[in-house]
Amino acid sequence: MADALAEASIWADHVKGESKTGPWHYIDLTLEDRKTDIAERCENDNCATARIHLFAAQLSAKTTPQDSHWSDLDALRFVVHFVGDIHQPLHAISDADQGGNCERLDPPVRQAKNVHALWDGGIVNSIGEGDKRLAEDLDRQIARLSAARQQALAGGNAEDWAWESHVLAQKVVYKRLHIPKEPIQFPVNCSEAPAELTDHPWRIPRGYVEAMQPVVRVQLEKAGLRLARLLNESL
């Protein structure tokens, strides 16, 4: 079961190019936005929060809506992936930089060549446990929590989780790395991003990756608990 879920969790990345569903993986909330701006930043349901709701609703209905060409299996795979994505802080923020994709790292941190990639996998990989062992470790950590604490962490909805990630990104990424606040814009690619962000390489301070490992662990724990609750309610 765990292996099947792990395989399902990466399917959305494999199909996003051909299906043009890339924007479903994140929501671009600017540094000046408030939680009430989430709907405005999700035009035509083209973001992670809306898609979590829509695909969870499809699973709850137990049938594929007539206006959807996505099967219930697809809906399940999307929900699994998008709940994970929205707990990666840089999937819920943009400083005219495509969520940290435009800040080039030199030197790279392991395989991560920009700030977004560092948070997408670089910090997780630095923990050095491997995916399966890390998942088992997280399961043990969750099991140590009281039932009340687990229930509290599992609470909220997609908008709550996105906003939580947004606030976290401001604190542990943009403020911690001293990335300047840019005027609101959403560049299609990094060549259109502000030169202040792209004209020079960024260096990750000594000890930053290690300091962020506990943050990433907590985000993964929350994502697991929240996904479990959402699937229990939807299936």
Short mmCIF file of C-alpha atoms in Angstrom, two decimals:
data_model
loop_
_atom_site.label_atom_id
_atom_site.label_comp_id
_atom_site.label_asym_id
_atom_site.label_seq_id
_atom_site.Cartn_x
_atom_site.Cartn_y
_atom_site.Cartn_z
CA MET A 1 0.00 0.00 0.00
CA ALA A 2 2.76 2.41 0.98
CA ASP A 3 4.66 1.71 -2.24
CA ALA A 4 1.52 2.22 -4.33
CA LEU A 5 0.86 5.55 -2.60
CA ALA A 6 4.45 6.62 -3.16
CA GLU A 7 4.13 5.82 -6.86
CA ALA A 8 0.85 7.70 -7.05
CA SER A 9 2.41 10.73 -5.40
CA ILE A 10 4.78 11.41 -8.31
CA TRP A 11 2.36 10.77 -11.19
CA ALA A 12 1.16 14.39 -11.32
CA ASP A 13 4.70 15.58 -12.02
CA HIS A 14 5.01 13.14 -14.91
CA VAL A 15 1.85 14.37 -16.65
CA LYS A 16 1.93 18.12 -15.95
CA GLY A 17 3.82 19.00 -19.13
CA GLU A 18 1.58 17.19 -21.59
CA SER A 19 -1.61 17.98 -19.68
CA LYS A 20 -0.61 21.62 -19.04
CA THR A 21 -1.50 21.28 -15.37
CA GLY A 22 1.67 22.84 -13.99
CA PRO A 23 -0.16 25.77 -12.30
CA TRP A 24 -2.19 23.27 -10.26
CA HIS A 25 0.92 22.46 -8.22
CA TYR A 26 1.22 25.82 -6.46
CA ILE A 27 -0.42 29.14 -5.70
CA ASP A 28 1.44 32.40 -6.27
CA LEU A 29 0.77 34.52 -3.19
CA THR A 30 2.86 37.69 -3.14
CA LEU A 31 4.70 39.02 -0.13
CA GLU A 32 2.03 41.70 0.22
CA ASP A 33 -0.97 39.36 -0.03
CA ARG A 34 -3.28 38.45 2.82
CA LYS A 35 -5.09 35.18 3.35
CA THR A 36 -8.23 36.75 1.88
CA ASP A 37 -6.36 37.19 -1.43
CA ILE A 38 -6.10 33.45 -2.04
CA ALA A 39 -9.22 33.29 -4.21
CA GLU A 40 -8.00 36.21 -6.34
CA ARG A 41 -4.67 34.46 -6.93
CA CYS A 42 -6.48 31.32 -8.09
CA GLU A 43 -8.24 32.49 -11.23
CA ASN A 44 -10.37 29.81 -12.91
CA ASP A 45 -9.45 27.30 -10.19
CA ASN A 46 -5.98 27.17 -11.69
CA CYS A 47 -4.00 26.54 -8.51
CA ALA A 48 -3.26 23.90 -5.88
CA THR A 49 -5.84 24.92 -3.29
CA ALA A 50 -8.77 24.86 -5.71
CA ARG A 51 -7.67 21.58 -7.25
CA ILE A 52 -7.39 19.89 -3.86
CA HIS A 53 -11.01 20.83 -3.18
CA LEU A 54 -12.24 19.82 -6.64
CA PHE A 55 -10.55 16.44 -6.76
CA ALA A 56 -11.43 15.61 -3.16
CA ALA A 57 -15.05 16.40 -4.02
CA GLN A 58 -14.82 14.07 -7.01
CA LEU A 59 -13.58 11.27 -4.75
CA SER A 60 -16.41 11.96 -2.29
CA ALA A 61 -18.97 11.65 -5.07
CA LYS A 62 -17.58 8.20 -5.93
CA THR A 63 -18.20 8.91 -9.62
CA THR A 64 -16.38 10.93 -12.26
CA PRO A 65 -18.24 14.17 -13.06
CA GLN A 66 -19.51 14.32 -16.63
CA ASP A 67 -17.55 17.51 -17.26
CA SER A 68 -14.26 15.98 -16.05
CA HIS A 69 -11.96 13.88 -18.20
CA TRP A 70 -9.96 12.88 -15.12
CA SER A 71 -10.78 9.46 -13.67
CA ASP A 72 -11.28 8.85 -9.96
CA LEU A 73 -7.82 7.27 -9.90
CA ASP A 74 -6.40 10.44 -11.44
CA ALA A 75 -8.27 12.50 -8.83
CA LEU A 76 -6.73 10.42 -6.06
CA ARG A 77 -3.24 10.84 -7.48
CA PHE A 78 -3.73 14.58 -7.85
CA VAL A 79 -4.94 14.97 -4.26
CA VAL A 80 -2.00 13.01 -2.89
CA HIS A 81 0.46 15.12 -4.86
CA PHE A 82 -1.07 18.55 -4.35
CA VAL A 83 -1.44 18.17 -0.60
CA GLY A 84 2.27 17.43 -0.51
CA ASP A 85 3.09 20.34 -2.81
CA ILE A 86 1.18 22.89 -0.76
CA HIS A 87 3.29 22.01 2.29
CA GLN A 88 6.48 22.95 0.44
CA PRO A 89 6.67 26.64 1.46
CA LEU A 90 7.84 27.87 -1.94
CA HIS A 91 4.72 26.42 -3.59
CA ALA A 92 2.68 29.10 -1.81
CA ILE A 93 4.64 32.28 -2.47
CA SER A 94 6.14 34.43 -5.18
CA ASP A 95 8.38 37.48 -5.01
CA ALA A 96 8.41 37.98 -8.78
CA ASP A 97 10.70 34.94 -8.77
CA GLN A 98 8.50 31.94 -9.59
CA GLY A 99 8.61 30.77 -5.99
CA GLY A 100 12.38 30.85 -5.64
CA ASN A 101 13.16 29.36 -9.04
CA CYS A 102 14.91 32.53 -10.22
CA GLU A 103 17.48 32.83 -7.41
CA ARG A 104 20.42 30.89 -8.82
CA LEU A 105 22.67 29.16 -6.29
CA ASP A 106 26.42 29.30 -6.76
CA PRO A 107 27.74 27.00 -5.60
CA PRO A 108 24.80 24.61 -5.93
CA VAL A 109 23.73 22.80 -2.77
CA ARG A 110 24.05 19.15 -3.69
CA GLN A 111 21.92 18.95 -6.86
CA ALA A 112 19.91 22.11 -6.11
CA LYS A 113 20.78 24.96 -8.47
CA ASN A 114 18.18 27.44 -7.22
CA VAL A 115 16.36 28.24 -3.98
CA HIS A 116 13.18 26.45 -5.04
CA ALA A 117 15.06 23.26 -5.84
CA LEU A 118 16.77 23.44 -2.45
CA TRP A 119 13.37 23.29 -0.78
CA ASP A 120 11.85 20.87 -3.30
CA GLY A 121 14.35 18.15 -2.53
CA GLY A 122 17.75 19.44 -1.48
CA ILE A 123 17.00 19.78 2.21
CA VAL A 124 15.07 16.49 2.34
CA ASN A 125 17.93 14.69 0.63
CA SER A 126 20.42 16.25 3.04
CA ILE A 127 18.75 14.38 5.89
CA GLY A 128 20.34 11.33 4.28
CA GLU A 129 17.85 8.67 5.30
CA GLY A 130 16.39 7.75 1.91
CA ASP A 131 12.69 8.09 1.12
CA LYS A 132 11.50 4.83 2.70
CA ARG A 133 13.54 5.18 5.88
CA LEU A 134 12.53 8.83 6.28
CA ALA A 135 8.86 7.91 5.88
CA GLU A 136 9.21 5.25 8.57
CA ASP A 137 10.96 7.73 10.86
CA LEU A 138 8.18 10.28 10.33
CA ASP A 139 5.55 7.62 11.07
CA ARG A 140 7.29 6.87 14.37
CA GLN A 141 7.45 10.54 15.25
CA ILE A 142 3.75 10.99 14.52
CA ALA A 143 2.93 7.92 16.62
CA ARG A 144 4.64 9.58 19.60
CA LEU A 145 2.20 12.51 19.42
CA SER A 146 -0.95 12.43 21.52
CA ALA A 147 -4.23 11.82 19.73
CA ALA A 148 -5.26 15.40 20.48
CA ARG A 149 -2.06 16.77 18.97
CA GLN A 150 -2.44 14.63 15.87
CA GLN A 151 -6.01 15.83 15.45
CA ALA A 152 -4.94 19.45 15.83
CA LEU A 153 -2.17 19.14 13.26
CA ALA A 154 -4.50 17.36 10.82
CA GLY A 155 -7.05 20.17 10.93
CA GLY A 156 -7.81 22.97 8.51
CA ASN A 157 -8.40 23.09 4.77
CA ALA A 158 -6.32 23.74 1.69
CA GLU A 159 -6.44 27.51 2.13
CA ASP A 160 -5.28 27.21 5.74
CA TRP A 161 -2.40 24.99 4.73
CA ALA A 162 -1.36 27.24 1.84
CA TRP A 163 -1.38 30.32 4.05
CA GLU A 164 0.62 28.51 6.73
CA SER A 165 3.22 27.60 4.11
CA HIS A 166 3.21 31.16 2.77
CA VAL A 167 3.94 32.65 6.19
CA LEU A 168 6.63 30.03 6.77
CA ALA A 169 8.28 30.85 3.43
CA GLN A 170 8.48 34.52 4.33
CA LYS A 171 10.16 33.68 7.62
CA VAL A 172 12.59 30.87 6.77
CA VAL A 173 13.35 31.67 3.13
CA TYR A 174 12.91 35.32 2.15
CA LYS A 175 13.85 36.91 5.49
CA ARG A 176 16.47 34.32 6.43
CA LEU A 177 18.22 34.55 3.04
CA HIS A 178 17.76 38.33 2.79
CA ILE A 179 15.94 38.15 -0.53
CA PRO A 180 14.67 41.67 -1.32
CA LYS A 181 10.97 42.41 -1.67
CA GLU A 182 10.12 43.06 -5.32
CA PRO A 183 7.17 44.86 -6.95
CA ILE A 184 4.23 42.55 -7.64
CA GLN A 185 4.60 40.77 -10.96
CA PHE A 186 4.42 37.20 -12.20
CA PRO A 187 7.17 36.60 -14.78
CA VAL A 188 6.57 33.81 -17.27
CA ASN A 189 10.23 32.85 -17.01
CA CYS A 190 13.24 33.96 -15.01
CA SER A 191 14.61 36.10 -17.83
CA GLU A 192 11.71 38.44 -17.07
CA ALA A 193 12.32 38.44 -13.30
CA PRO A 194 13.84 41.49 -11.59
CA ALA A 195 17.56 41.85 -12.21
CA GLU A 196 18.11 42.35 -8.49
CA LEU A 197 17.28 38.66 -8.11
CA THR A 198 18.89 37.21 -11.22
CA ASP A 199 22.02 39.26 -11.96
CA HIS A 200 24.11 37.60 -9.28
CA PRO A 201 24.35 34.16 -7.69
CA TRP A 202 23.00 33.49 -4.21
CA ARG A 203 24.99 31.70 -1.54
CA ILE A 204 23.32 29.62 1.13
CA PRO A 205 24.73 30.52 4.58
CA ARG A 206 26.69 27.92 6.49
CA GLY A 207 24.37 25.86 8.66
CA TYR A 208 21.17 26.91 6.87
CA VAL A 209 20.38 23.48 5.41
CA GLU A 210 20.89 21.75 8.75
CA ALA A 211 18.75 24.36 10.53
CA MET A 212 15.92 23.80 8.04
CA GLN A 213 15.86 20.00 8.33
CA PRO A 214 13.52 20.04 11.40
CA VAL A 215 11.27 22.52 9.59
CA VAL A 216 10.99 20.18 6.61
CA ARG A 217 10.28 17.22 8.89
CA VAL A 218 7.40 19.07 10.54
CA GLN A 219 5.97 20.03 7.15
CA LEU A 220 6.11 16.41 6.02
CA GLU A 221 4.42 15.25 9.22
CA LYS A 222 1.63 17.80 8.77
CA ALA A 223 1.18 16.85 5.13
CA GLY A 224 0.88 13.17 6.04
CA LEU A 225 -1.67 13.75 8.78
CA ARG A 226 -3.73 16.13 6.69
CA LEU A 227 -3.70 13.91 3.64
CA ALA A 228 -4.80 10.93 5.74
CA ARG A 229 -7.71 12.93 7.18
CA LEU A 230 -8.74 14.25 3.77
CA LEU A 231 -8.70 10.80 2.19
CA ASN A 232 -10.63 9.30 5.10
CA GLU A 233 -13.30 11.95 4.59
CA SER A 234 -13.35 11.58 0.81
CA LEU A 235 -13.22 7.83 0.23
#
